[in-house]
Amino acid sequence: MEITGNRLMASSIEEVIENPGTQTIKFKIMFPVDFDNNVFEERSLEFNEVIFYSVDEIIIPIGRIPQINLITDLGQVKKLKAEGPRGEEKQVIRKRFEIQTTIGKRIIEFSDYKFSN
């Protein structure tokens, strides 16, 4: 599923899990499957080969969970990455998305993503 634009609008971010070993960041979200009847289901949005993740949001008041407003594709970025036993530098290309939420924004650079139930 394509996630840019407002396709995930009103999805609440319940939890974000970072796995440094696999360079993945997984969002557990509540996705509106029937917005008119206020029906939400848990879904996951997993970003792979993440090289950058930044959260710029205000302090969350108790009981308030950020909701996704818009996801913008900011294009591609090229970065140098150290690899191998000698730390040889290799250029990598990643996608860069901005996730605008009800309390700020998040930026993530990754190779690909998977949206699933």
Coordinates of N, CA, C and O in Angstrom, one line a residue:
M1 N 0.8 -1.2 0.0 CA 0.0 0.0 0.0 C 0.9 1.2 0.0 O 1.8 1.3 0.7
E2 N 0.6 2.2 -0.8 CA 1.3 3.5 -0.9 C 0.8 4.3 0.4 O -0.4 4.3 0.7
I3 N 1.8 4.8 1.1 CA 1.5 5.5 2.3 C 1.6 7.0 2.3 O 1.2 7.7 3.2
T4 N 2.2 7.6 1.2 CA 2.4 9.0 1.1 C 1.0 9.7 1.0 O 0.0 9.1 0.6
G5 N 1.0 11.0 1.3 CA -0.2 11.8 1.2 C -1.0 11.6 2.5 O -0.4 11.4 3.6
N6 N -2.3 11.6 2.5 CA -3.1 11.4 3.7 C -3.7 10.1 3.8 O -4.7 9.9 4.5
R7 N -3.1 9.0 3.2 CA -3.7 7.7 3.3 C -3.7 7.1 4.7 O -4.5 6.3 5.0
L8 N -2.8 7.6 5.6 CA -2.8 7.1 6.9 C -3.3 8.1 7.9 O -3.2 8.0 9.1
M9 N -4.0 9.1 7.4 CA -4.5 10.2 8.2 C -5.4 9.7 9.3 O -6.2 8.7 9.1
A10 N -5.3 10.2 10.5 CA -6.1 9.8 11.7 C -5.6 8.5 12.3 O -6.2 8.1 13.3
S11 N -4.5 7.9 11.7 CA -4.0 6.7 12.4 C -3.2 7.2 13.6 O -2.3 8.1 13.5
S12 N -3.4 6.6 14.7 CA -2.7 6.9 15.9 C -1.4 6.1 16.1 O -1.4 4.9 15.8
I13 N -0.3 6.7 16.5 CA 1.0 6.0 16.7 C 1.0 5.5 18.1 O 1.1 6.2 19.0
E14 N 0.8 4.2 18.2 CA 0.7 3.6 19.5 C 2.0 3.2 20.1 O 2.2 3.3 21.3
E15 N 3.0 2.8 19.3 CA 4.3 2.4 19.7 C 5.2 2.4 18.6 O 4.9 2.2 17.4
V16 N 6.5 2.8 18.9 CA 7.6 2.7 17.9 C 8.7 1.9 18.4 O 9.2 2.1 19.5
I17 N 9.1 0.9 17.6 CA 10.1 -0.1 18.1 C 11.3 0.0 17.1 O 11.2 -0.1 15.9
E18 N 12.5 0.3 17.7 CA 13.7 0.3 16.9 C 14.5 -0.9 17.2 O 14.7 -1.3 18.3
N19 N 15.0 -1.5 16.1 CA 15.9 -2.7 16.2 C 17.2 -2.3 15.5 O 17.3 -2.4 14.3
P20 N 18.2 -1.9 16.4 CA 19.5 -1.5 15.8 C 20.2 -2.7 15.0 O 20.9 -2.4 14.1
G21 N 20.0 -3.9 15.4 CA 20.6 -5.0 14.8 C 20.2 -5.2 13.4 O 21.0 -5.6 12.5
T22 N 18.9 -5.0 13.1 CA 18.4 -5.1 11.7 C 18.2 -3.8 11.0 O 17.7 -3.8 9.9
Q23 N 18.4 -2.7 11.7 CA 18.2 -1.3 11.2 C 16.8 -1.2 10.7 O 16.5 -0.6 9.7
T24 N 15.8 -1.6 11.6 CA 14.4 -1.4 11.3 C 13.8 -0.6 12.3 O 14.2 -0.6 13.5
I25 N 12.7 0.2 11.9 CA 11.9 0.9 12.8 C 10.5 0.5 12.5 O 10.0 0.6 11.3
K26 N 9.7 0.0 13.5 CA 8.4 -0.5 13.3 C 7.4 0.4 14.1 O 7.5 0.6 15.3
F27 N 6.4 0.9 13.4 CA 5.4 1.7 14.0 C 4.2 0.8 14.2 O 3.7 0.2 13.2
K28 N 3.7 0.7 15.4 CA 2.4 0.0 15.6 C 1.3 1.2 15.6 O 1.4 2.1 16.5
I29 N 0.4 1.1 14.7 CA -0.6 2.1 14.6 C -2.0 1.6 14.7 O -2.2 0.4 14.4
M30 N -2.9 2.4 15.0 CA -4.4 2.1 15.0 C -4.9 2.8 13.7 O -4.9 4.0 13.6
F31 N -5.3 2.0 12.7 CA -5.6 2.5 11.4 C -7.2 2.5 11.3 O -7.8 1.5 11.6
P32 N -7.7 3.6 10.8 CA -9.2 3.7 10.6 C -9.7 2.9 9.4 O -9.5 3.3 8.3
V33 N -10.3 1.8 9.7 CA -10.8 1.0 8.6 C -12.2 1.4 8.2 O -12.7 1.1 7.1
D34 N -12.9 2.0 9.2 CA -14.3 2.5 8.9 C -14.4 3.8 9.7 O -14.9 3.9 10.8
F35 N -13.9 4.9 9.1 CA -13.9 6.2 9.8 C -15.2 6.7 10.2 O -15.4 7.2 11.3
D36 N -16.2 6.5 9.4 CA -17.6 7.0 9.7 C -18.1 6.4 11.0 O -18.9 7.0 11.8
N37 N -17.8 5.1 11.3 CA -18.3 4.4 12.4 C -17.2 4.3 13.5 O -17.4 3.5 14.5
N38 N -16.1 5.0 13.4 CA -15.1 5.0 14.4 C -14.5 3.6 14.7 O -14.3 3.2 15.8
V39 N -14.2 2.9 13.6 CA -13.7 1.5 13.7 C -12.2 1.6 13.3 O -11.9 2.0 12.2
F40 N -11.3 1.2 14.3 CA -9.9 1.2 14.0 C -9.4 -0.2 14.2 O -9.9 -1.0 15.1
E41 N -8.3 -0.6 13.5 CA -7.6 -1.9 13.7 C -6.1 -1.6 13.8 O -5.6 -0.7 13.1
E42 N -5.5 -2.5 14.5 CA -4.0 -2.4 14.7 C -3.3 -2.8 13.4 O -3.7 -3.9 12.8
R43 N -2.4 -2.0 13.0 CA -1.6 -2.3 11.8 C -0.1 -2.0 12.1 O 0.2 -1.4 13.1
S44 N 0.8 -2.4 11.3 CA 2.2 -2.1 11.5 C 2.8 -1.5 10.2 O 2.4 -1.8 9.1
L45 N 3.7 -0.6 10.4 CA 4.4 0.1 9.3 C 5.9 0.0 9.7 O 6.3 0.5 10.6
E46 N 6.6 -0.8 8.9 CA 7.9 -1.2 9.2 C 8.9 -0.6 8.1 O 8.7 -0.8 6.9
F47 N 9.8 0.2 8.6 CA 10.8 0.8 7.7 C 12.1 0.0 7.8 O 12.6 -0.3 8.9
N48 N 12.8 -0.4 6.7 CA 13.9 -1.2 6.6 C 15.2 -0.4 6.2 O 15.1 0.6 5.5
E49 N 16.3 -0.9 6.7 CA 17.6 -0.3 6.4 C 17.6 1.2 6.8 O 18.0 2.1 6.0
V50 N 17.1 1.5 7.9 CA 17.0 2.9 8.4 C 18.4 3.5 8.8 O 19.1 2.8 9.5
I51 N 18.7 4.6 8.2 CA 20.0 5.3 8.6 C 19.8 6.6 9.3 O 20.7 7.2 9.9
F52 N 18.5 7.0 9.4 CA 18.2 8.3 10.2 C 16.8 8.3 10.6 O 15.9 7.9 9.8
Y53 N 16.5 8.7 11.8 CA 15.2 8.8 12.3 C 15.2 9.9 13.4 O 16.0 9.9 14.3
S54 N 14.3 10.9 13.2 CA 14.3 12.1 14.1 C 12.8 12.4 14.4 O 12.0 12.4 13.6
V55 N 12.6 12.7 15.7 CA 11.3 13.1 16.2 C 11.4 14.5 16.7 O 12.2 14.9 17.6
D56 N 10.6 15.4 16.1 CA 10.5 16.8 16.5 C 9.0 17.1 16.9 O 8.3 17.6 16.1
E57 N 8.7 16.7 18.1 CA 7.3 16.9 18.5 C 7.3 17.5 19.9 O 8.2 17.4 20.7
I58 N 6.2 18.2 20.2 CA 6.0 18.8 21.6 C 5.9 17.7 22.6 O 5.6 16.5 22.2
I59 N 6.0 18.0 23.8 CA 5.8 17.0 24.9 C 4.4 16.5 24.8 O 3.5 17.4 24.8
I60 N 4.2 15.2 24.8 CA 2.8 14.7 24.7 C 2.1 14.8 26.1 O 2.6 14.3 27.1
P61 N 1.0 15.5 26.1 CA 0.2 15.5 27.3 C -0.3 14.1 27.7 O -0.5 13.3 26.8
I62 N -0.5 13.9 29.0 CA -1.0 12.6 29.4 C -2.3 12.3 28.7 O -3.2 13.1 28.7
G63 N -2.4 11.1 28.2 CA -3.6 10.6 27.5 C -3.7 11.0 26.0 O -4.6 10.6 25.4
R64 N -2.7 11.8 25.5 CA -2.8 12.2 24.1 C -1.8 11.4 23.3 O -0.6 11.5 23.6
I65 N -2.2 10.8 22.3 CA -1.4 10.0 21.4 C -1.3 10.7 20.1 O -2.3 11.1 19.5
P66 N -0.1 10.8 19.5 CA 0.0 11.5 18.2 C -0.7 10.7 17.1 O -0.7 9.5 17.1
Q67 N -1.3 11.5 16.2 CA -2.0 10.9 15.1 C -1.3 11.4 13.8 O -0.8 12.6 13.8
I68 N -1.2 10.6 12.8 CA -0.6 11.0 11.5 C -1.6 11.9 10.8 O -2.7 11.6 10.6
N69 N -1.0 13.0 10.3 CA -1.8 13.9 9.4 C -1.5 13.7 7.9 O -2.4 13.6 7.1
L70 N -0.2 13.6 7.7 CA 0.3 13.6 6.3 C 1.7 13.0 6.2 O 2.5 13.2 7.1
I71 N 2.0 12.2 5.2 CA 3.3 11.7 4.9 C 3.8 12.2 3.6 O 3.1 12.0 2.6
T72 N 4.9 12.9 3.6 CA 5.5 13.6 2.4 C 6.7 12.9 2.0 O 7.6 12.7 2.8
D73 N 6.8 12.5 0.7 CA 8.1 12.0 0.2 C 9.0 13.1 -0.1 O 8.7 14.0 -1.0
L74 N 10.1 13.2 0.6 CA 11.1 14.3 0.4 C 12.2 13.9 -0.6 O 13.2 14.6 -0.7
G75 N 12.0 12.8 -1.3 CA 13.0 12.4 -2.3 C 14.0 11.5 -1.8 O 13.8 10.8 -0.8
Q76 N 15.2 11.4 -2.4 CA 16.3 10.5 -2.0 C 17.4 11.3 -1.4 O 17.6 12.5 -1.7
V77 N 18.2 10.6 -0.6 CA 19.4 11.2 0.0 C 20.5 10.2 -0.3 O 20.3 9.0 -0.3
K78 N 21.7 10.7 -0.4 CA 22.9 9.9 -0.6 C 23.8 10.1 0.6 O 24.1 11.3 1.0
K79 N 24.3 9.1 1.2 CA 25.2 9.2 2.4 C 26.3 8.1 2.2 O 26.1 7.1 1.6
L80 N 27.3 8.4 3.0 CA 28.4 7.4 3.0 C 28.2 6.6 4.3 O 27.9 7.0 5.3
K81 N 28.5 5.3 4.1 CA 28.3 4.3 5.2 C 29.6 3.4 5.3 O 30.1 3.0 4.3
A82 N 30.1 3.3 6.5 CA 31.3 2.5 6.7 C 30.8 1.0 6.7 O 29.9 0.6 7.4
E83 N 31.6 0.2 6.0 CA 31.3 -1.3 5.9 C 32.5 -2.1 5.9 O 33.6 -1.6 5.6
G84 N 32.4 -3.3 6.3 CA 33.5 -4.2 6.3 C 34.5 -4.1 7.5 O 34.3 -3.2 8.3
P85 N 35.4 -5.0 7.6 CA 36.4 -5.0 8.7 C 37.3 -3.7 8.8 O 37.7 -3.3 9.8
R86 N 37.5 -3.1 7.6 CA 38.4 -1.9 7.6 C 37.6 -0.7 7.6 O 38.2 0.4 7.5
G87 N 36.3 -0.8 7.6 CA 35.4 0.4 7.6 C 35.4 1.2 6.3 O 35.4 2.4 6.2
E88 N 35.5 0.5 5.1 CA 35.5 1.1 3.8 C 34.2 1.9 3.7 O 33.1 1.4 4.1
E89 N 34.3 3.0 3.1 CA 33.1 3.8 2.9 C 32.4 3.4 1.6 O 33.0 3.2 0.5
K90 N 31.1 3.3 1.7 CA 30.2 3.0 0.5 C 29.1 4.0 0.5 O 28.5 4.3 1.5
Q91 N 28.8 4.4 -0.7 CA 27.6 5.4 -0.8 C 26.3 4.6 -0.9 O 26.2 3.6 -1.6
V92 N 25.4 5.0 -0.1 CA 24.0 4.4 0.0 C 23.0 5.4 -0.4 O 23.2 6.6 -0.1
I93 N 22.0 5.0 -1.0 CA 20.8 5.9 -1.4 C 19.6 5.4 -0.6 O 19.3 4.2 -0.6
R94 N 19.0 6.4 0.0 CA 17.8 6.1 0.8 C 16.7 7.0 0.5 O 16.9 8.2 0.0
K95 N 15.4 6.6 0.7 CA 14.3 7.4 0.6 C 14.2 8.3 1.9 O 14.6 7.8 2.9
R96 N 13.6 9.4 1.8 CA 13.4 10.3 3.0 C 11.9 10.7 3.0 O 11.4 11.4 2.1
F97 N 11.3 10.4 4.1 CA 9.9 10.8 4.3 C 9.7 11.7 5.5 O 10.5 11.5 6.5
E98 N 8.8 12.6 5.5 CA 8.4 13.4 6.6 C 7.0 13.0 7.0 O 6.1 13.0 6.2
I99 N 6.9 12.6 8.3 CA 5.6 12.2 8.8 C 5.1 13.3 9.7 O 5.6 13.5 10.8
Q100 N 4.1 14.0 9.2 CA 3.5 15.1 10.0 C 2.4 14.5 10.9 O 1.6 13.8 10.5
T101 N 2.5 14.9 12.2 CA 1.6 14.4 13.2 C 0.8 15.6 13.8 O 1.1 16.7 13.6
T102 N -0.1 15.2 14.7 CA -0.9 16.3 15.4 C 0.0 17.1 16.4 O -0.5 18.1 16.8
I103 N 1.2 16.6 16.7 CA 2.0 17.3 17.7 C 3.4 17.6 17.1 O 4.3 18.0 17.9
G104 N 3.6 17.5 15.8 CA 4.9 17.9 15.3 C 5.2 17.0 14.0 O 4.3 16.8 13.2
K105 N 6.5 16.6 13.9 CA 6.9 15.8 12.7 C 8.0 14.9 13.0 O 8.7 15.0 14.0
R106 N 8.1 13.9 12.2 CA 9.2 12.9 12.3 C 9.8 12.8 10.9 O 9.0 12.8 9.9
I107 N 11.1 12.6 10.8 CA 11.8 12.4 9.5 C 12.4 11.0 9.6 O 13.0 10.7 10.6
I108 N 12.4 10.3 8.5 CA 13.0 8.9 8.5 C 13.6 8.7 7.1 O 13.0 9.1 6.1
E109 N 14.8 8.1 7.1 CA 15.5 7.8 5.9 C 15.7 6.3 5.9 O 16.2 5.7 6.8
F110 N 15.3 5.6 4.8 CA 15.2 4.1 4.7 C 15.3 3.6 3.3 O 15.2 4.4 2.4
S111 N 15.4 2.3 3.2 CA 15.5 1.7 1.8 C 14.1 1.3 1.3 O 13.8 1.6 0.2
D112 N 13.3 0.7 2.2 CA 11.9 0.4 1.8 C 11.0 0.2 3.0 O 11.5 0.3 4.1
Y113 N 9.7 0.0 2.8 CA 8.8 -0.1 3.9 C 7.8 -1.2 3.6 O 7.6 -1.6 2.4
K114 N 7.1 -1.6 4.7 CA 6.0 -2.6 4.5 C 4.9 -2.2 5.4 O 5.1 -2.0 6.6
F115 N 3.7 -2.1 4.9 CA 2.5 -1.8 5.7 C 1.7 -3.1 5.7 O 1.3 -3.6 4.7
S116 N 1.4 -3.5 6.9 CA 0.7 -4.8 7.0 C -0.3 -4.9 8.2 O -0.2 -4.0 9.1
N117 N -1.1 -5.9 8.2 CA -2.1 -6.1 9.3 C -1.3 -6.6 10.5 O -0.4 -7.3 10.5

